[in-house]
PDB file of N, CA, C and O in Angstrom:
ATOM      1  N   UNK A   1     192.875 165.103  95.936  1.00  0.00           N
ATOM      2  CA  UNK A   1     193.908 164.670  96.455  1.00  0.00           C
ATOM      3  C   UNK A   1     193.316 162.488  96.272  1.00  0.00           C
ATOM      4  O   UNK A   1     192.197 162.420  96.569  1.00  0.00           O
ATOM      5  N   UNK A   2     193.336 161.993  94.984  1.00  0.00           N
ATOM      6  CA  UNK A   2     192.929 160.883  95.392  1.00  0.00           C
ATOM      7  C   UNK A   2     193.689 159.598  95.884  1.00  0.00           C
ATOM      8  O   UNK A   2     194.883 159.347  95.509  1.00  0.00           O
ATOM      9  N   UNK A   3     193.431 158.864  97.029  1.00  0.00           N
ATOM     10  CA  UNK A   3     194.499 158.030  97.413  1.00  0.00           C
ATOM     11  C   UNK A   3     194.513 156.622  96.131  1.00  0.00           C
ATOM     12  O   UNK A   3     193.113 156.081  96.007  1.00  0.00           O
ATOM     13  N   UNK A   4     195.529 155.819  96.332  1.00  0.00           N
ATOM     14  CA  UNK A   4     195.223 154.575  95.787  1.00  0.00           C
ATOM     15  C   UNK A   4     194.891 153.527  97.090  1.00  0.00           C
ATOM     16  O   UNK A   4     194.895 153.547  98.314  1.00  0.00           O
ATOM     17  N   UNK A   5     193.280 152.669  96.188  1.00  0.00           N
ATOM     18  CA  UNK A   5     193.136 151.791  96.921  1.00  0.00           C
ATOM     19  C   UNK A   5     194.260 150.484  98.025  1.00  0.00           C
ATOM     20  O   UNK A   5     195.453 150.374  97.407  1.00  0.00           O
ATOM     21  N   UNK A   6     194.654 150.832  99.478  1.00  0.00           N
ATOM     22  CA  UNK A   6     195.193 149.850  99.864  1.00  0.00           C
ATOM     23  C   UNK A   6     195.291 148.195  99.143  1.00  0.00           C
ATOM     24  O   UNK A   6     194.154 148.003  99.245  1.00  0.00           O
ATOM     25  N   UNK A   7     196.710 147.756  99.316  1.00  0.00           N
ATOM     26  CA  UNK A   7     196.058 146.614  99.097  1.00  0.00           C
ATOM     27  C   UNK A   7     195.903 145.199 100.508  1.00  0.00           C
ATOM     28  O   UNK A   7     195.871 146.129 101.188  1.00  0.00           O
ATOM     29  N   UNK A   8     195.133 144.615 100.257  1.00  0.00           N
ATOM     30  CA  UNK A   8     195.467 143.594 101.587  1.00  0.00           C
ATOM     31  C   UNK A   8     196.746 143.442 102.350  1.00  0.00           C
ATOM     32  O   UNK A   8     196.183 143.167 103.086  1.00  0.00           O
ATOM     33  N   UNK A   9     197.624 143.327 101.566  1.00  0.00           N
ATOM     34  CA  UNK A   9     199.143 143.113 102.273  1.00  0.00           C
ATOM     35  C   UNK A   9     199.220 144.740 103.329  1.00  0.00           C
ATOM     36  O   UNK A   9     199.134 144.275 104.385  1.00  0.00           O
ATOM     37  N   UNK A  10     198.931 145.122 102.734  1.00  0.00           N
ATOM     38  CA  UNK A  10     199.298 146.753 103.257  1.00  0.00           C
ATOM     39  C   UNK A  10     197.756 147.138 104.650  1.00  0.00           C
ATOM     40  O   UNK A  10     198.327 146.955 105.913  1.00  0.00           O
ATOM     41  N   UNK A  11     196.551 146.168 104.554  1.00  0.00           N
ATOM     42  CA  UNK A  11     195.932 146.811 105.794  1.00  0.00           C
ATOM     43  C   UNK A  11     196.486 145.674 106.507  1.00  0.00           C
ATOM     44  O   UNK A  11     195.989 146.143 107.725  1.00  0.00           O
ATOM     45  N   UNK A  12     196.573 144.656 106.139  1.00  0.00           N
ATOM     46  CA  UNK A  12     196.995 143.476 107.534  1.00  0.00           C
ATOM     47  C   UNK A  12     198.110 143.833 108.115  1.00  0.00           C
ATOM     48  O   UNK A  12     198.574 143.717 109.087  1.00  0.00           O
ATOM     49  N   UNK A  13     199.246 144.430 107.033  1.00  0.00           N
ATOM     50  CA  UNK A  13     200.505 144.905 107.483  1.00  0.00           C
ATOM     51  C   UNK A  13     200.028 146.398 109.174  1.00  0.00           C
ATOM     52  O   UNK A  13     200.564 146.473 110.064  1.00  0.00           O
ATOM     53  N   UNK A  14     199.065 147.240 109.116  1.00  0.00           N
ATOM     54  CA  UNK A  14     198.227 148.021 109.653  1.00  0.00           C
ATOM     55  C   UNK A  14     197.669 147.610 110.748  1.00  0.00           C
ATOM     56  O   UNK A  14     197.791 147.966 112.015  1.00  0.00           O
ATOM     57  N   UNK A  15     196.770 146.297 110.312  1.00  0.00           N
ATOM     58  CA  UNK A  15     196.398 145.422 111.777  1.00  0.00           C
ATOM     59  C   UNK A  15     197.503 144.878 112.148  1.00  0.00           C
ATOM     60  O   UNK A  15     197.045 145.455 113.867  1.00  0.00           O
ATOM     61  N   UNK A  16     198.374 144.554 111.840  1.00  0.00           N
ATOM     62  CA  UNK A  16     199.795 143.751 113.244  1.00  0.00           C
ATOM     63  C   UNK A  16     200.072 145.259 113.402  1.00  0.00           C
ATOM     64  O   UNK A  16     200.769 145.325 114.581  1.00  0.00           O
ATOM     65  N   UNK A  17     200.469 146.515 113.099  1.00  0.00           N
ATOM     66  CA  UNK A  17     200.976 146.949 113.741  1.00  0.00           C
ATOM     67  C   UNK A  17     199.901 148.151 114.391  1.00  0.00           C
ATOM     68  O   UNK A  17     200.240 147.446 116.045  1.00  0.00           O
ATOM     69  N   UNK A  18     198.381 148.036 114.651  1.00  0.00           N
ATOM     70  CA  UNK A  18     197.737 148.392 115.889  1.00  0.00           C
ATOM     71  C   UNK A  18     197.287 147.700 116.980  1.00  0.00           C
ATOM     72  O   UNK A  18     197.843 148.006 118.104  1.00  0.00           O
ATOM     73  N   UNK A  19     197.876 146.423 116.403  1.00  0.00           N
ATOM     74  CA  UNK A  19     197.999 145.143 117.418  1.00  0.00           C
ATOM     75  C   UNK A  19     199.232 145.470 118.128  1.00  0.00           C
ATOM     76  O   UNK A  19     199.117 145.449 119.392  1.00  0.00           O
ATOM     77  N   UNK A  20     200.010 145.787 117.452  1.00  0.00           N
ATOM     78  CA  UNK A  20     201.553 145.180 118.240  1.00  0.00           C
ATOM     79  C   UNK A  20     201.312 147.039 119.514  1.00  0.00           C
ATOM     80  O   UNK A  20     201.612 146.686 120.580  1.00  0.00           O
ATOM     81  N   UNK A  21     200.779 148.044 118.878  1.00  0.00           N
ATOM     82  CA  UNK A  21     200.830 149.316 119.714  1.00  0.00           C
ATOM     83  C   UNK A  21     200.035 149.230 120.690  1.00  0.00           C
ATOM     84  O   UNK A  21     200.084 149.354 121.742  1.00  0.00           O
ATOM     85  N   UNK A  22     198.965 148.596 120.906  1.00  0.00           N
ATOM     86  CA  UNK A  22     197.608 147.972 121.459  1.00  0.00           C
ATOM     87  C   UNK A  22     198.296 147.282 123.067  1.00  0.00           C
ATOM     88  O   UNK A  22     198.548 147.468 123.760  1.00  0.00           O
ATOM     89  N   UNK A  23     199.363 146.282 122.525  1.00  0.00           N
ATOM     90  CA  UNK A  23     199.992 145.376 122.596  1.00  0.00           C
ATOM     91  C   UNK A  23     201.000 146.172 124.113  1.00  0.00           C
ATOM     92  O   UNK A  23     200.921 145.657 125.017  1.00  0.00           O
ATOM     93  N   UNK A  24     201.843 147.206 123.523  1.00  0.00           N
ATOM     94  CA  UNK A  24     202.707 147.425 124.265  1.00  0.00           C
ATOM     95  C   UNK A  24     202.240 148.847 124.438  1.00  0.00           C
ATOM     96  O   UNK A  24     202.462 148.684 125.695  1.00  0.00           O
ATOM     97  N   UNK A  25     201.390 149.035 124.436  1.00  0.00           N
ATOM     98  CA  UNK A  25     200.792 150.072 125.707  1.00  0.00           C
ATOM     99  C   UNK A  25     199.769 149.817 126.551  1.00  0.00           C
ATOM    100  O   UNK A  25     200.186 150.228 128.083  1.00  0.00           O
ATOM    101  N   UNK A  26     199.923 148.608 126.826  1.00  0.00           N
ATOM    102  CA  UNK A  26     199.565 148.006 127.905  1.00  0.00           C
ATOM    103  C   UNK A  26     197.951 148.425 128.784  1.00  0.00           C
ATOM    104  O   UNK A  26     197.421 148.640 128.117  1.00  0.00           O
ATOM    105  N   UNK A  27     198.192 148.824 129.993  1.00  0.00           N
ATOM    106  CA  UNK A  27     197.342 149.976 130.586  1.00  0.00           C
ATOM    107  C   UNK A  27     197.833 151.175 131.228  1.00  0.00           C
ATOM    108  O   UNK A  27     196.640 151.842 131.175  1.00  0.00           O
ATOM    109  N   UNK A  28     198.410 151.595 130.018  1.00  0.00           N
ATOM    110  CA  UNK A  28     198.688 153.248 129.329  1.00  0.00           C
ATOM    111  C   UNK A  28     197.385 153.805 128.916  1.00  0.00           C
ATOM    112  O   UNK A  28     197.049 152.626 127.922  1.00  0.00           O
ATOM    113  N   UNK A  29     197.393 154.941 129.410  1.00  0.00           N
ATOM    114  CA  UNK A  29     196.213 155.503 128.562  1.00  0.00           C
ATOM    115  C   UNK A  29     196.300 156.041 127.528  1.00  0.00           C
ATOM    116  O   UNK A  29     197.510 156.139 126.555  1.00  0.00           O
ATOM    117  N   UNK A  30     195.464 155.848 126.056  1.00  0.00           N
ATOM    118  CA  UNK A  30     195.714 155.938 124.918  1.00  0.00           C
ATOM    119  C   UNK A  30     196.021 157.661 124.948  1.00  0.00           C
ATOM    120  O   UNK A  30     197.138 157.902 123.988  1.00  0.00           O
ATOM    121  N   UNK A  31     195.571 158.692 125.833  1.00  0.00           N
ATOM    122  CA  UNK A  31     196.292 160.141 126.239  1.00  0.00           C
ATOM    123  C   UNK A  31     197.056 160.211 126.516  1.00  0.00           C
ATOM    124  O   UNK A  31     198.392 161.091 125.478  1.00  0.00           O
ATOM    125  N   UNK A  32     197.756 159.101 127.550  1.00  0.00           N
ATOM    126  CA  UNK A  32     199.404 159.384 127.939  1.00  0.00           C
ATOM    127  C   UNK A  32     200.082 159.603 126.425  1.00  0.00           C
ATOM    128  O   UNK A  32     201.458 160.241 126.547  1.00  0.00           O
ATOM    129  N   UNK A  33     199.950 157.853 126.691  1.00  0.00           N
ATOM    130  CA  UNK A  33     200.835 157.908 124.894  1.00  0.00           C
ATOM    131  C   UNK A  33     200.501 158.702 124.234  1.00  0.00           C
ATOM    132  O   UNK A  33     201.651 159.229 123.655  1.00  0.00           O
ATOM    133  N   UNK A  34     199.700 159.185 123.230  1.00  0.00           N
ATOM    134  CA  UNK A  34     199.380 160.022 122.364  1.00  0.00           C
ATOM    135  C   UNK A  34     200.048 161.362 122.711  1.00  0.00           C
ATOM    136  O   UNK A  34     201.165 161.680 121.988  1.00  0.00           O
ATOM    137  N   UNK A  35     200.567 161.903 124.311  1.00  0.00           N
ATOM    138  CA  UNK A  35     200.610 163.306 124.173  1.00  0.00           C
ATOM    139  C   UNK A  35     202.141 163.179 124.292  1.00  0.00           C
ATOM    140  O   UNK A  35     202.682 163.697 124.182  1.00  0.00           O
ATOM    141  N   UNK A  36     202.487 161.725 124.865  1.00  0.00           N
ATOM    142  CA  UNK A  36     204.136 161.492 124.643  1.00  0.00           C
ATOM    143  C   UNK A  36     205.253 161.362 123.378  1.00  0.00           C
ATOM    144  O   UNK A  36     205.545 161.778 123.482  1.00  0.00           O
ATOM    145  N   UNK A  37     204.046 161.175 122.736  1.00  0.00           N
ATOM    146  CA  UNK A  37     204.521 160.604 120.855  1.00  0.00           C
ATOM    147  C   UNK A  37     204.354 162.083 120.407  1.00  0.00           C
ATOM    148  O   UNK A  37     204.639 162.519 119.680  1.00  0.00           O
ATOM    149  N   UNK A  38     203.834 163.533 121.437  1.00  0.00           N
ATOM    150  CA  UNK A  38     202.832 164.331 120.511  1.00  0.00           C
ATOM    151  C   UNK A  38     202.301 163.973 119.467  1.00  0.00           C
ATOM    152  O   UNK A  38     202.551 164.905 118.259  1.00  0.00           O
ATOM    153  N   UNK A  39     200.895 163.707 119.486  1.00  0.00           N
ATOM    154  CA  UNK A  39     199.877 163.442 118.514  1.00  0.00           C
ATOM    155  C   UNK A  39     198.667 163.400 119.210  1.00  0.00           C
ATOM    156  O   UNK A  39     198.786 162.859 120.434  1.00  0.00           O
ATOM    157  N   UNK A  40     197.466 163.290 118.514  1.00  0.00           N
ATOM    158  CA  UNK A  40     196.286 162.887 118.810  1.00  0.00           C
ATOM    159  C   UNK A  40     196.113 161.773 119.416  1.00  0.00           C
ATOM    160  O   UNK A  40     196.740 161.443 118.707  1.00  0.00           O
ATOM    161  N   UNK A  41     195.259 161.914 120.553  1.00  0.00           N
ATOM    162  CA  UNK A  41     194.540 160.591 120.838  1.00  0.00           C
ATOM    163  C   UNK A  41     193.807 159.967 119.704  1.00  0.00           C
ATOM    164  O   UNK A  41     193.920 158.862 119.332  1.00  0.00           O
ATOM    165  N   UNK A  42     193.409 160.685 118.807  1.00  0.00           N
ATOM    166  CA  UNK A  42     191.990 160.268 117.798  1.00  0.00           C
ATOM    167  C   UNK A  42     193.008 159.938 116.752  1.00  0.00           C
ATOM    168  O   UNK A  42     193.179 158.938 116.243  1.00  0.00           O
ATOM    169  N   UNK A  43     195.093 160.260 116.641  1.00  0.00           N
ATOM    170  CA  UNK A  43     195.174 159.620 115.136  1.00  0.00           C
ATOM    171  C   UNK A  43     195.938 158.224 116.497  1.00  0.00           C
ATOM    172  O   UNK A  43     196.098 157.720 115.027  1.00  0.00           O
ATOM    173  N   UNK A  44     196.421 158.059 117.206  1.00  0.00           N
ATOM    174  CA  UNK A  44     196.916 156.957 118.064  1.00  0.00           C
ATOM    175  C   UNK A  44     195.734 156.005 117.720  1.00  0.00           C
ATOM    176  O   UNK A  44     196.111 154.885 117.260  1.00  0.00           O
ATOM    177  N   UNK A  45     194.069 156.223 117.708  1.00  0.00           N
ATOM    178  CA  UNK A  45     192.760 155.479 118.008  1.00  0.00           C
ATOM    179  C   UNK A  45     193.238 155.148 116.055  1.00  0.00           C
ATOM    180  O   UNK A  45     192.565 153.755 115.986  1.00  0.00           O
ATOM    181  N   UNK A  46     193.011 155.994 115.532  1.00  0.00           N
ATOM    182  CA  UNK A  46     193.498 155.353 113.567  1.00  0.00           C
ATOM    183  C   UNK A  46     194.135 154.237 113.879  1.00  0.00           C
ATOM    184  O   UNK A  46     193.751 153.920 112.818  1.00  0.00           O
ATOM    185  N   UNK A  47     195.208 155.063 114.196  1.00  0.00           N
ATOM    186  CA  UNK A  47     196.283 153.732 113.753  1.00  0.00           C
ATOM    187  C   UNK A  47     195.724 152.436 114.938  1.00  0.00           C
ATOM    188  O   UNK A  47     196.051 151.431 113.840  1.00  0.00           O
ATOM    189  N   UNK A  48     195.526 152.758 115.632  1.00  0.00           N
ATOM    190  CA  UNK A  48     195.247 150.802 117.391  1.00  0.00           C
ATOM    191  C   UNK A  48     194.248 150.151 116.197  1.00  0.00           C
ATOM    192  O   UNK A  48     194.256 149.140 116.141  1.00  0.00           O
ATOM    193  N   UNK A  49     193.541 150.924 115.703  1.00  0.00           N
ATOM    194  CA  UNK A  49     192.342 150.350 114.893  1.00  0.00           C
ATOM    195  C   UNK A  49     192.377 150.286 113.770  1.00  0.00           C
ATOM    196  O   UNK A  49     191.698 149.376 113.238  1.00  0.00           O
ATOM    197  N   UNK A  50     193.320 150.050 112.855  1.00  0.00           N
ATOM    198  CA  UNK A  50     193.466 150.317 111.596  1.00  0.00           C
ATOM    199  C   UNK A  50     192.662 150.919 110.560  1.00  0.00           C
ATOM    200  O   UNK A  50     193.137 151.092 109.319  1.00  0.00           O
ATOM    201  N   UNK A  51     192.387 152.074 111.057  1.00  0.00           N
ATOM    202  CA  UNK A  51     191.471 152.893 110.475  1.00  0.00           C
ATOM    203  C   UNK A  51     192.554 153.659 109.692  1.00  0.00           C
ATOM    204  O   UNK A  51     191.920 154.450 108.711  1.00  0.00           O
ATOM    205  N   UNK A  52     193.977 154.207 110.042  1.00  0.00           N
ATOM    206  CA  UNK A  52     194.732 155.123 109.185  1.00  0.00           C
ATOM    207  C   UNK A  52     196.243 153.360 109.447  1.00  0.00           C
ATOM    208  O   UNK A  52     197.117 153.096 110.017  1.00  0.00           O
ATOM    209  N   UNK A  53     195.946 152.527 108.480  1.00  0.00           N
ATOM    210  CA  UNK A  53     196.871 151.492 108.244  1.00  0.00           C
ATOM    211  C   UNK A  53     197.938 151.918 107.943  1.00  0.00           C
ATOM    212  O   UNK A  53     199.436 150.570 107.855  1.00  0.00           O
ATOM    213  N   UNK A  54     198.700 153.084 106.791  1.00  0.00           N
ATOM    214  CA  UNK A  54     199.948 153.544 106.777  1.00  0.00           C
ATOM    215  C   UNK A  54     200.014 154.917 107.324  1.00  0.00           C
ATOM    216  O   UNK A  54     200.672 155.724 106.796  1.00  0.00           O
ATOM    217  N   UNK A  55     200.312 155.051 108.591  1.00  0.00           N
ATOM    218  CA  UNK A  55     201.082 155.927 109.134  1.00  0.00           C
ATOM    219  C   UNK A  55     202.229 156.020 108.400  1.00  0.00           C
ATOM    220  O   UNK A  55     202.970 155.554 108.009  1.00  0.00           O
ATOM    221  N   UNK A  56     202.529 158.070 108.599  1.00  0.00           N
ATOM    222  CA  UNK A  56     204.219 158.095 107.815  1.00  0.00           C
ATOM    223  C   UNK A  56     205.081 157.944 109.272  1.00  0.00           C
ATOM    224  O   UNK A  56     204.458 156.979 110.044  1.00  0.00           O
ATOM    225  N   UNK A  57     205.585 157.498 108.847  1.00  0.00           N
ATOM    226  CA  UNK A  57     207.095 156.994 109.169  1.00  0.00           C
ATOM    227  C   UNK A  57     207.450 157.554 110.590  1.00  0.00           C
ATOM    228  O   UNK A  57     207.917 157.192 111.535  1.00  0.00           O
ATOM    229  N   UNK A  58     207.700 159.219 110.687  1.00  0.00           N
ATOM    230  CA  UNK A  58     207.996 159.451 111.582  1.00  0.00           C
ATOM    231  C   UNK A  58     207.063 159.502 112.784  1.00  0.00           C
ATOM    232  O   UNK A  58     207.045 159.809 114.375  1.00  0.00           O
ATOM    233  N   UNK A  59     205.332 159.108 112.702  1.00  0.00           N
ATOM    234  CA  UNK A  59     204.310 159.202 113.326  1.00  0.00           C
ATOM    235  C   UNK A  59     204.595 157.691 113.923  1.00  0.00           C
ATOM    236  O   UNK A  59     204.577 157.687 115.200  1.00  0.00           O
ATOM    237  N   UNK A  60     205.368 156.789 113.112  1.00  0.00           N
ATOM    238  CA  UNK A  60     205.386 155.527 113.869  1.00  0.00           C
ATOM    239  C   UNK A  60     207.028 155.429 114.545  1.00  0.00           C
ATOM    240  O   UNK A  60     206.342 154.656 115.918  1.00  0.00           O
ATOM    241  N   UNK A  61     207.963 156.004 114.463  1.00  0.00           N
ATOM    242  CA  UNK A  61     208.772 156.049 115.520  1.00  0.00           C
ATOM    243  C   UNK A  61     208.508 156.993 116.849  1.00  0.00           C
ATOM    244  O   UNK A  61     209.412 156.602 117.448  1.00  0.00           O
ATOM    245  N   UNK A  62     207.396 157.639 116.423  1.00  0.00           N
ATOM    246  CA  UNK A  62     207.149 158.738 117.805  1.00  0.00           C
ATOM    247  C   UNK A  62     206.875 157.434 118.950  1.00  0.00           C
ATOM    248  O   UNK A  62     207.121 157.958 120.089  1.00  0.00           O
ATOM    249  N   UNK A  63     205.675 157.234 118.113  1.00  0.00           N
ATOM    250  CA  UNK A  63     204.818 156.167 118.855  1.00  0.00           C
ATOM    251  C   UNK A  63     205.323 155.248 119.665  1.00  0.00           C
ATOM    252  O   UNK A  63     205.858 154.456 120.614  1.00  0.00           O
ATOM    253  N   UNK A  64     206.340 154.703 119.028  1.00  0.00           N
ATOM    254  CA  UNK A  64     207.470 153.111 118.969  1.00  0.00           C
ATOM    255  C   UNK A  64     208.017 153.776 120.297  1.00  0.00           C
ATOM    256  O   UNK A  64     208.708 153.200 121.580  1.00  0.00           O
ATOM    257  N   UNK A  65     209.067 154.580 120.040  1.00  0.00           N
ATOM    258  CA  UNK A  65     209.359 155.662 121.252  1.00  0.00           C
ATOM    259  C   UNK A  65     208.773 155.820 122.580  1.00  0.00           C
ATOM    260  O   UNK A  65     209.120 155.777 123.796  1.00  0.00           O
ATOM    261  N   UNK A  66     207.908 156.298 122.258  1.00  0.00           N
ATOM    262  CA  UNK A  66     206.888 156.742 123.639  1.00  0.00           C
ATOM    263  C   UNK A  66     206.735 155.199 124.328  1.00  0.00           C
ATOM    264  O   UNK A  66     206.467 155.369 125.231  1.00  0.00           O
ATOM    265  N   UNK A  67     206.489 153.984 123.394  1.00  0.00           N
ATOM    266  CA  UNK A  67     206.114 153.308 124.403  1.00  0.00           C
ATOM    267  C   UNK A  67     207.894 152.183 124.645  1.00  0.00           C
ATOM    268  O   UNK A  67     207.250 150.930 125.086  1.00  0.00           O
ATOM    269  N   UNK A  68     208.482 152.622 124.129  1.00  0.00           N
ATOM    270  CA  UNK A  68     210.054 151.953 124.637  1.00  0.00           C
ATOM    271  C   UNK A  68     210.115 150.863 123.503  1.00  0.00           C
ATOM    272  O   UNK A  68     210.689 149.964 123.803  1.00  0.00           O
ATOM    273  N   UNK A  69     209.371 150.833 122.205  1.00  0.00           N
ATOM    274  CA  UNK A  69     209.820 150.073 121.285  1.00  0.00           C
ATOM    275  C   UNK A  69     211.051 150.189 120.435  1.00  0.00           C
ATOM    276  O   UNK A  69     210.945 151.306 119.799  1.00  0.00           O
ATOM    277  N   UNK A  70     211.751 149.157 120.205  1.00  0.00           N
ATOM    278  CA  UNK A  70     212.757 149.459 118.845  1.00  0.00           C
ATOM    279  C   UNK A  70     211.889 149.806 117.417  1.00  0.00           C
ATOM    280  O   UNK A  70     210.898 149.022 117.330  1.00  0.00           O
ATOM    281  N   UNK A  71     212.427 150.382 116.604  1.00  0.00           N
ATOM    282  CA  UNK A  71     212.121 149.894 115.507  1.00  0.00           C
ATOM    283  C   UNK A  71     212.607 148.408 114.692  1.00  0.00           C
ATOM    284  O   UNK A  71     211.200 148.402 113.859  1.00  0.00           O
ATOM    285  N   UNK A  72     213.198 148.369 114.732  1.00  0.00           N
ATOM    286  CA  UNK A  72     213.837 147.116 114.362  1.00  0.00           C
ATOM    287  C   UNK A  72     212.543 145.662 115.254  1.00  0.00           C
ATOM    288  O   UNK A  72     211.678 144.993 114.221  1.00  0.00           O
ATOM    289  N   UNK A  73     211.673 146.066 116.421  1.00  0.00           N
ATOM    290  CA  UNK A  73     210.921 145.683 116.583  1.00  0.00           C
ATOM    291  C   UNK A  73     209.654 145.409 115.902  1.00  0.00           C
ATOM    292  O   UNK A  73     208.946 144.780 115.515  1.00  0.00           O
ATOM    293  N   UNK A  74     209.061 146.661 115.804  1.00  0.00           N
ATOM    294  CA  UNK A  74     208.344 146.848 115.130  1.00  0.00           C
ATOM    295  C   UNK A  74     207.889 146.326 113.660  1.00  0.00           C
ATOM    296  O   UNK A  74     207.291 146.123 113.155  1.00  0.00           O
ATOM    297  N   UNK A  75     209.366 146.236 112.709  1.00  0.00           N
ATOM    298  CA  UNK A  75     209.642 145.868 111.466  1.00  0.00           C
ATOM    299  C   UNK A  75     209.588 145.050 111.557  1.00  0.00           C
ATOM    300  O   UNK A  75     208.750 143.551 110.881  1.00  0.00           O
ATOM    301  N   UNK A  76     210.182 144.250 112.565  1.00  0.00           N
ATOM    302  CA  UNK A  76     210.011 142.434 112.297  1.00  0.00           C
ATOM    303  C   UNK A  76     208.651 141.839 113.046  1.00  0.00           C
ATOM    304  O   UNK A  76     208.469 141.448 112.151  1.00  0.00           O
ATOM    305  N   UNK A  77     208.285 142.232 113.645  1.00  0.00           N
ATOM    306  CA  UNK A  77     206.593 141.953 114.145  1.00  0.00           C
ATOM    307  C   UNK A  77     205.740 142.479 112.858  1.00  0.00           C
ATOM    308  O   UNK A  77     204.331 141.924 113.499  1.00  0.00           O
ATOM    309  N   UNK A  78     205.425 143.724 112.040  1.00  0.00           N
ATOM    310  CA  UNK A  78     204.541 144.194 111.270  1.00  0.00           C
ATOM    311  C   UNK A  78     205.058 143.842 110.020  1.00  0.00           C
ATOM    312  O   UNK A  78     203.926 143.954 109.229  1.00  0.00           O
ATOM    313  N   UNK A  79     205.868 143.804 109.602  1.00  0.00           N
ATOM    314  CA  UNK A  79     206.571 143.693 108.063  1.00  0.00           C
ATOM    315  C   UNK A  79     205.786 142.603 107.179  1.00  0.00           C
ATOM    316  O   UNK A  79     205.201 140.881 108.020  1.00  0.00           O
ATOM    317  N   UNK A  80     205.630 142.153 106.196  1.00  0.00           N
ATOM    318  CA  UNK A  80     204.771 141.177 105.143  1.00  0.00           C
ATOM    319  C   UNK A  80     205.818 140.374 105.445  1.00  0.00           C
ATOM    320  O   UNK A  80     207.327 140.801 104.488  1.00  0.00           O
ATOM    321  N   UNK A  81     205.416 138.943 105.071  1.00  0.00           N
ATOM    322  CA  UNK A  81     205.985 137.793 105.313  1.00  0.00           C
ATOM    323  C   UNK A  81     205.412 137.231 104.124  1.00  0.00           C
ATOM    324  O   UNK A  81     204.270 136.129 104.683  1.00  0.00           O
ATOM    325  N   UNK A  82     205.754 136.897 102.862  1.00  0.00           N
ATOM    326  CA  UNK A  82     205.096 136.104 101.835  1.00  0.00           C
ATOM    327  C   UNK A  82     204.666 134.492 102.845  1.00  0.00           C
ATOM    328  O   UNK A  82     205.853 134.179 103.199  1.00  0.00           O
ATOM    329  N   UNK A  83     203.411 133.903 101.734  1.00  0.00           N
ATOM    330  CA  UNK A  83     203.060 132.937 102.383  1.00  0.00           C
ATOM    331  C   UNK A  83     204.169 131.860 101.582  1.00  0.00           C
ATOM    332  O   UNK A  83     204.776 131.869 100.216  1.00  0.00           O
TER     333      UNK A  83
END
């Protein structure tokens, strides 16, 4: 399967998501948060670093819940806002 290249906006949104998750995780370990969300620490690492800029909705929802973030907050902080 060939993936369509990401747009600059998609990459930027992924970077904003990663930054938000790192900020919300604070001093909690990546392993702890990933386990709480039901995913691997490597998956969380990829999302936080932008190497997986378009994670599945349910993955984002699980991590947000583990971090005490509402999906409204995630959307507000990560959505693309045209200049």
